[in-house]
Tab-separated table of C-alpha atoms in Angstrom:
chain	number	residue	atom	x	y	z
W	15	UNK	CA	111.973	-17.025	210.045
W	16	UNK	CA	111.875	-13.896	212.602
W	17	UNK	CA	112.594	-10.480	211.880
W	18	UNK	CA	111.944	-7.136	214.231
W	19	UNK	CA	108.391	-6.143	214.833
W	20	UNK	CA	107.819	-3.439	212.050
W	21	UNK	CA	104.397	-1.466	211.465
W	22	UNK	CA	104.038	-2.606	208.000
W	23	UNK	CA	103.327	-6.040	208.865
W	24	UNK	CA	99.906	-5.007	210.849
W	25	UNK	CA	97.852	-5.664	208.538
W	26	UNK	CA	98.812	-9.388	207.705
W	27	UNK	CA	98.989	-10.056	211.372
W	28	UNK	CA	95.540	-8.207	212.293
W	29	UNK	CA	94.170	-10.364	210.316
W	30	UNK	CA	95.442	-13.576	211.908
W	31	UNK	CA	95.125	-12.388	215.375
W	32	UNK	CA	91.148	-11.892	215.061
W	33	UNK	CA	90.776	-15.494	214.265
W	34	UNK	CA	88.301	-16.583	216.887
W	35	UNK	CA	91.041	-20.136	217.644
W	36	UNK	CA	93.758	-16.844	218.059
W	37	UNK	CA	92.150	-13.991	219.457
W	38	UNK	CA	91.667	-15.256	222.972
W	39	UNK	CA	94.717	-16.281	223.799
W	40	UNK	CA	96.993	-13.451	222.483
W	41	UNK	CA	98.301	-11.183	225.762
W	42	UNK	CA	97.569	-7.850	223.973
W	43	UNK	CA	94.771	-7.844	221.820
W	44	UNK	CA	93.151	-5.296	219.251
W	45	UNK	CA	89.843	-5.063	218.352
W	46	UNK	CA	90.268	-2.845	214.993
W	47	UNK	CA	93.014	-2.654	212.839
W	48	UNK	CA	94.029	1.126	214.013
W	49	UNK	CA	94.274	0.102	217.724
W	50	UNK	CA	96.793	-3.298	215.995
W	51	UNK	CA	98.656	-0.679	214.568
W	52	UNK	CA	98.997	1.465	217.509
W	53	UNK	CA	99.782	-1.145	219.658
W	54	UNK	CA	102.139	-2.295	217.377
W	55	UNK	CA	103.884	0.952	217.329
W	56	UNK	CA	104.145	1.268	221.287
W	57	UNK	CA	105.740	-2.547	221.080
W	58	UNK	CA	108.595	-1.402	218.801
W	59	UNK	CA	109.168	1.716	221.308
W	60	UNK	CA	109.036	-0.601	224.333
W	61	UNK	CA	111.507	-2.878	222.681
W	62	UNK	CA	113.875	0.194	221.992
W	63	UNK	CA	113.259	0.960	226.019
W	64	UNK	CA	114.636	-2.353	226.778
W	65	UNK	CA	111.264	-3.377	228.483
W	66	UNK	CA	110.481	-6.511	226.136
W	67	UNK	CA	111.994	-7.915	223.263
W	68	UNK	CA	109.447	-9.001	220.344
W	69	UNK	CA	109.198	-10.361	216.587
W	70	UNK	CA	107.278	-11.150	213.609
W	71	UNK	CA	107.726	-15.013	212.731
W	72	UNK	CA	107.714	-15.365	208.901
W	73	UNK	CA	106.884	-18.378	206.604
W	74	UNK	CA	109.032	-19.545	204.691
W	75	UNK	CA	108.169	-17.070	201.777
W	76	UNK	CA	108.953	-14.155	204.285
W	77	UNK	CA	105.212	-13.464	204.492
W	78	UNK	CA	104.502	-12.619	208.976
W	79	UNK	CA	102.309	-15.304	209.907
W	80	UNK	CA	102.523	-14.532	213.910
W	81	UNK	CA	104.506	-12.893	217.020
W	82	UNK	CA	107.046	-14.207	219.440
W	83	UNK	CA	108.398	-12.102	222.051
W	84	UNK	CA	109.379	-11.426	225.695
W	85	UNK	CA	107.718	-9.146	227.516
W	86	UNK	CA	107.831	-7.849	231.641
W	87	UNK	CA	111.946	-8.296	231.569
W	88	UNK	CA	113.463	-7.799	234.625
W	89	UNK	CA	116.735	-8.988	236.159
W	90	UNK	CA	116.961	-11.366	232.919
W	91	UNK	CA	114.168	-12.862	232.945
W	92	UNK	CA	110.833	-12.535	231.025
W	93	UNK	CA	107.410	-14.045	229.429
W	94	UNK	CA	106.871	-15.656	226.604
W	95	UNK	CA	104.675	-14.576	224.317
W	96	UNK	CA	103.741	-16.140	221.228
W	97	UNK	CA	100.939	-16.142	218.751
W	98	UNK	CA	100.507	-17.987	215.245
W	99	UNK	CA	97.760	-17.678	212.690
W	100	UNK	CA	95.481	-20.325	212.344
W	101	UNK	CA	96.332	-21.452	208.373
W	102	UNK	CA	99.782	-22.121	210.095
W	103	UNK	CA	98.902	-24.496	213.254
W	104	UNK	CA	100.014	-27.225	213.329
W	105	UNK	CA	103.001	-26.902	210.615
W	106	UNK	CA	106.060	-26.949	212.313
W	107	UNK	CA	106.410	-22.817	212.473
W	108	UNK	CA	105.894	-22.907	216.318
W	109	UNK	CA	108.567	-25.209	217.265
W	110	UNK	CA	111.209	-23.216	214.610
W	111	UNK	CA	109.843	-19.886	216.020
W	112	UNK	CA	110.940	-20.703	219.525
W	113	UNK	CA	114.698	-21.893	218.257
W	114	UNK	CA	115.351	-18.923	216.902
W	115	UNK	CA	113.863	-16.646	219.794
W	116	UNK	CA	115.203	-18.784	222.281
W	117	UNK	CA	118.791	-18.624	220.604
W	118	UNK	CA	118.469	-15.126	220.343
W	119	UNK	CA	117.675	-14.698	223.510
W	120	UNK	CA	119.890	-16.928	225.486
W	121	UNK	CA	123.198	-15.979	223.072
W	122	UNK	CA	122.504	-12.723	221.610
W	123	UNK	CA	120.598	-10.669	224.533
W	124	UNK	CA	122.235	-12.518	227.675
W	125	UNK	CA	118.869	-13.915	228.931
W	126	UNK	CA	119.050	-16.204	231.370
W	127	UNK	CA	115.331	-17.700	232.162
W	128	UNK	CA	111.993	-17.378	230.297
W	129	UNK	CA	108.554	-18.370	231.791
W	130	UNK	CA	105.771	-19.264	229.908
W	131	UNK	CA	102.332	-18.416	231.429
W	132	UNK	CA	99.912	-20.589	229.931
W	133	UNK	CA	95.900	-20.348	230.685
W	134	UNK	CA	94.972	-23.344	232.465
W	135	UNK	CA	91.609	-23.673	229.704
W	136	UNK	CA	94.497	-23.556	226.916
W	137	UNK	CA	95.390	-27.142	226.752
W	138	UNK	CA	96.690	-26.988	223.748
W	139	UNK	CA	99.720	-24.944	224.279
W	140	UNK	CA	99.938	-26.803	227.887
W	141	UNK	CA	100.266	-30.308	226.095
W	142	UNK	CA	102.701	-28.309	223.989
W	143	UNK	CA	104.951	-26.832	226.602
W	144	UNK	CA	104.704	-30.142	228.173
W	145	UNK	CA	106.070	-32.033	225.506
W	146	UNK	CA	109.606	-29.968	225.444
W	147	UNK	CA	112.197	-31.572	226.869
W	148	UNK	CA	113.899	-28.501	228.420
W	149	UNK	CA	110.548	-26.797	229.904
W	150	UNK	CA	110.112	-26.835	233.872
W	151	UNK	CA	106.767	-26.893	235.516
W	152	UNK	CA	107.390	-24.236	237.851
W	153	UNK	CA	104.167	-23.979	239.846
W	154	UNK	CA	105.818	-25.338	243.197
W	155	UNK	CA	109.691	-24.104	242.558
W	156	UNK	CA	108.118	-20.462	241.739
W	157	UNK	CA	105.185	-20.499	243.493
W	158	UNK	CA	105.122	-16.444	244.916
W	159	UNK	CA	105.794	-16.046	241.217
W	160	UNK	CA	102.515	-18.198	240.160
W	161	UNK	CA	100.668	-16.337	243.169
W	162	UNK	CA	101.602	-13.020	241.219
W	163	UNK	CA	100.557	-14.291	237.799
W	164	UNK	CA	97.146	-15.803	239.228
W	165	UNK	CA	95.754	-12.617	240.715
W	166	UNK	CA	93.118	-12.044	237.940
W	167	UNK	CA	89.964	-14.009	236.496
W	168	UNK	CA	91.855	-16.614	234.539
W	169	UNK	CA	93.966	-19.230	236.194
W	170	UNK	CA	97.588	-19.993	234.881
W	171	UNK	CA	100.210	-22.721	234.897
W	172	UNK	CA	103.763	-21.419	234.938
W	173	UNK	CA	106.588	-23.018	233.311
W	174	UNK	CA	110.190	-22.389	233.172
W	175	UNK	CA	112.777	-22.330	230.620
W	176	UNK	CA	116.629	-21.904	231.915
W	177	UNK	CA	119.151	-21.231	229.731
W	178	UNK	CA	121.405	-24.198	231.354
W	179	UNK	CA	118.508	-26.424	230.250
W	180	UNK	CA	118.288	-25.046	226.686
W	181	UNK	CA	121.993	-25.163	226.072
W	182	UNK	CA	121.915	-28.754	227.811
W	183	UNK	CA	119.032	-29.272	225.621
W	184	UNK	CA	120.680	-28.285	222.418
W	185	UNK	CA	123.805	-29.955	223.233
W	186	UNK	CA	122.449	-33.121	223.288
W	187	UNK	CA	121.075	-32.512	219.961
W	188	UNK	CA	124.249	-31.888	218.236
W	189	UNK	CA	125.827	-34.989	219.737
W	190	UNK	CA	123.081	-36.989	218.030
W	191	UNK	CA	123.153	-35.613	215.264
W	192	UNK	CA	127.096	-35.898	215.121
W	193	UNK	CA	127.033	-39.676	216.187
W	194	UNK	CA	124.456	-40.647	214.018
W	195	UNK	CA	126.800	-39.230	211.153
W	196	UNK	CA	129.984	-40.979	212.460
W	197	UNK	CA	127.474	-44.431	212.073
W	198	UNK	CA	126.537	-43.791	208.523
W	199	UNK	CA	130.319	-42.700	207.624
């Protein structure tokens, strides 16, 4: 499902990116396939830096249909950023993309919080944040952080994701899953 960012999945991804439903809301965008490649070199050197953490999500065939990753980390903490061809919306790849990442992250690479910066015109990955259970609307509790993030032309929301409310999150799961087992046994 997600594997390290390698260059010799630029042109498959290029290709998604410059769908006009993708393009304008992916954080660092190319506009031929040299500069994807070059940007997707400086990625996998930033990632060996420590400065962000990033990967190609996969299909199930293995074929990279999108980008997850974290970038600006400081103090363990970092944005999301996450991008998904348009053949792919609406499939279920999002939602398995962020379990993995966010287990990764949380358990792996001893994150503690991610934010999610979401363009207040993108409603569609607002309704989407919005809809996970362990996602905080953080424009009050951070709001010098949400000052920061809103210094440009586009407005954002900010949401938070702690790892407490993940594992919290996940935990509940499990227990479902588990009790809905002992019923049927």
């Amino acid at each position: 499902m997600l594997k390290k960012r390698d260059v010799h999945d630029s042109h498959a991804l290029y290709d998604h990116m410059v769908h006009p439903d993708v393009f304008p809301f992916v954080r660092h965008k190319a506009n031929s396939f040299e500069e994807y490649l070059f940007l997707t070199k400086q990625t996998v050197e930033a990632e060996e830096r420590g400065e962000l953490i990033s990967r190609t999500i996969l299909d199930e065939w293995g074929s990279p249909i999108g980008t997850i990753s974290l970038f600006d980390i400081q103090e363990k903490a970092g944005f999301l950023g996450t991008w998904i061809g348009k053949p792919y919306h609406g499939k279920g790849y999002n939602k398995l993309a962020k379990d993995a990442f966010f287990h990764e992250l949380f358990y792996e690479l001893d994150i503690e919080t991610i934010f999610l910066r979401i363009r207040k015109k993108n409603v569609r990955s607002t309704k989407a944040a919005e809809k996970l259970p362990y996602v905080v609307n953080a424009n009050e509790t951070r709001a010098n952080l949400l000052e920061q993030i809103n210094n440009g032309e586009d407005l954002f929301n900010l949401f938070e994701i702690t790892k407490d409310l993940y594992t919290f999150y996940t935990y509940q799961q499990t227990s479902e899953v588990d009790e809905h087992h002992l019923k049927e046994a």
